[in-house]
Amino acid sequence: GHQDEDFNNPNLGTCMDYTSNPSSNQHPNQHDYDQLELIYAHLDSTTTVGQAVNTQHSPMMNAAEFRPDQAQLVKSIGRLRIYVQDFGRNESNHRQMVVHYVILAQ
């Protein structure tokens, strides 16, 4: 959230401060970075860094293979379309899905 939502208070020197004079509020400050750390901190000991990816049964495809009629449109925002293709569960009982972000040309 914003650190201050009152346009009349002195600038806090952060882009997360409402202001009538944004010249000194162009970038995040330490408080903003601390908040991001709290929100996105990796709090468990599990990691996937360096693990091999099993592509043997992967539903991955390249953009040229995408067909909107074979996917479900889940969101439409202006020229952005978000489609999901559900490939069911694999042998490990993990659901396999591909999300396509399509930006329509003008």
Tab-separated table of C-alpha atoms in Angstrom:
chain	number	residue	atom	x	y	z
A	1	GLY	CA	0.000	0.000	0.000
A	2	HIS	CA	0.885	3.666	-0.153
A	3	GLN	CA	2.808	5.110	2.766
A	4	ASP	CA	0.748	8.296	2.677
A	5	GLU	CA	-2.425	9.104	0.727
A	6	ASP	CA	-2.743	12.758	1.726
A	7	PHE	CA	-1.604	15.080	-1.055
A	8	ASN	CA	-1.036	17.909	1.474
A	9	ASN	CA	1.461	16.098	3.754
A	10	PRO	CA	5.208	16.618	3.226
A	11	ASN	CA	6.775	14.324	0.623
A	12	LEU	CA	8.235	11.104	2.003
A	13	GLY	CA	10.705	10.663	-0.844
A	14	THR	CA	9.043	7.535	-2.218
A	15	CYS	CA	6.974	6.669	-5.261
A	16	MET	CA	4.455	5.143	-2.818
A	17	ASP	CA	3.465	8.591	-1.510
A	18	TYR	CA	0.586	10.615	-2.930
A	19	THR	CA	1.870	14.075	-3.738
A	20	SER	CA	1.108	17.239	-5.629
A	21	ASN	CA	4.837	17.641	-6.348
A	22	PRO	CA	6.233	14.304	-7.580
A	23	SER	CA	9.758	15.568	-8.325
A	24	SER	CA	11.106	14.128	-5.043
A	25	ASN	CA	8.878	11.021	-5.072
A	26	GLN	CA	10.219	9.229	-8.139
A	27	HIS	CA	11.689	6.039	-6.674
A	28	PRO	CA	11.054	3.495	-3.901
A	29	ASN	CA	12.657	4.101	-0.515
A	30	GLN	CA	13.937	1.540	1.997
A	31	HIS	CA	10.468	1.092	3.517
A	32	ASP	CA	9.111	0.088	0.094
A	33	TYR	CA	11.872	-2.488	-0.380
A	34	ASP	CA	11.250	-3.832	3.129
A	35	GLN	CA	7.564	-4.245	2.298
A	36	LEU	CA	8.386	-6.100	-0.932
A	37	GLU	CA	10.624	-8.444	1.040
A	38	LEU	CA	7.771	-9.168	3.448
A	39	ILE	CA	5.329	-9.820	0.612
A	40	TYR	CA	7.601	-11.967	-1.569
A	41	ALA	CA	9.993	-13.517	0.950
A	42	HIS	CA	10.739	-17.184	0.421
A	43	LEU	CA	10.099	-18.389	3.978
A	44	ASP	CA	10.514	-22.137	3.587
A	45	SER	CA	13.619	-24.169	2.814
A	46	THR	CA	12.334	-25.554	-0.500
A	47	THR	CA	14.108	-24.496	-3.665
A	48	THR	CA	13.803	-25.413	-7.315
A	49	VAL	CA	16.944	-23.554	-8.373
A	50	GLY	CA	19.227	-25.829	-10.360
A	51	GLN	CA	16.704	-28.655	-10.656
A	52	ALA	CA	16.230	-30.260	-14.031
A	53	VAL	CA	12.947	-29.689	-15.809
A	54	ASN	CA	11.168	-32.789	-17.093
A	55	THR	CA	10.038	-31.957	-20.620
A	56	GLN	CA	9.248	-35.536	-21.633
A	57	HIS	CA	5.512	-35.065	-21.046
A	58	SER	CA	5.458	-31.292	-21.178
A	59	PRO	CA	2.524	-29.587	-22.889
A	60	MET	CA	4.764	-26.697	-23.935
A	61	MET	CA	4.377	-25.355	-27.438
A	62	ASN	CA	5.632	-22.426	-29.399
A	63	ALA	CA	3.526	-19.381	-30.212
A	64	ALA	CA	2.966	-20.512	-33.807
A	65	GLU	CA	1.148	-23.622	-32.518
A	66	PHE	CA	-1.308	-21.711	-30.296
A	67	ARG	CA	-4.936	-21.921	-31.410
A	68	PRO	CA	-7.459	-19.841	-29.413
A	69	ASP	CA	-10.252	-22.274	-30.321
A	70	GLN	CA	-8.398	-24.954	-28.308
A	71	ALA	CA	-8.034	-22.801	-25.189
A	72	GLN	CA	-10.377	-21.123	-22.745
A	73	LEU	CA	-10.461	-17.320	-22.736
A	74	VAL	CA	-10.247	-16.393	-19.045
A	75	LYS	CA	-9.674	-12.627	-19.211
A	76	SER	CA	-10.004	-9.848	-21.744
A	77	ILE	CA	-8.580	-6.409	-20.917
A	78	GLY	CA	-8.425	-3.935	-23.771
A	79	ARG	CA	-6.200	-5.577	-26.388
A	80	LEU	CA	-4.902	-8.218	-23.944
A	81	ARG	CA	-6.417	-11.709	-23.999
A	82	ILE	CA	-5.463	-14.390	-21.488
A	83	TYR	CA	-6.145	-17.981	-22.513
A	84	VAL	CA	-5.587	-21.211	-20.571
A	85	GLN	CA	-5.114	-24.634	-22.094
A	86	ASP	CA	-5.665	-27.495	-19.647
A	87	PHE	CA	-3.821	-30.705	-20.519
A	88	GLY	CA	-5.126	-32.657	-17.529
A	89	ARG	CA	-2.920	-34.458	-15.054
A	90	ASN	CA	0.393	-36.135	-15.781
A	91	GLU	CA	1.707	-39.428	-14.387
A	92	SER	CA	2.706	-37.605	-11.164
A	93	ASN	CA	-0.865	-36.314	-10.789
A	94	HIS	CA	0.239	-32.718	-11.454
A	95	ARG	CA	-2.138	-30.613	-13.523
A	96	GLN	CA	-0.531	-29.430	-16.742
A	97	MET	CA	-1.697	-26.076	-18.045
A	98	VAL	CA	-0.348	-23.491	-20.442
A	99	VAL	CA	-1.263	-19.814	-20.063
A	100	HIS	CA	-1.164	-17.714	-23.225
A	101	TYR	CA	-0.949	-13.911	-23.064
A	102	VAL	CA	-2.061	-12.513	-26.418
A	103	ILE	CA	-1.772	-8.828	-27.300
A	104	LEU	CA	-3.911	-7.939	-30.292
A	105	ALA	CA	-2.289	-5.758	-32.940
A	106	GLN	CA	-3.999	-2.515	-33.841
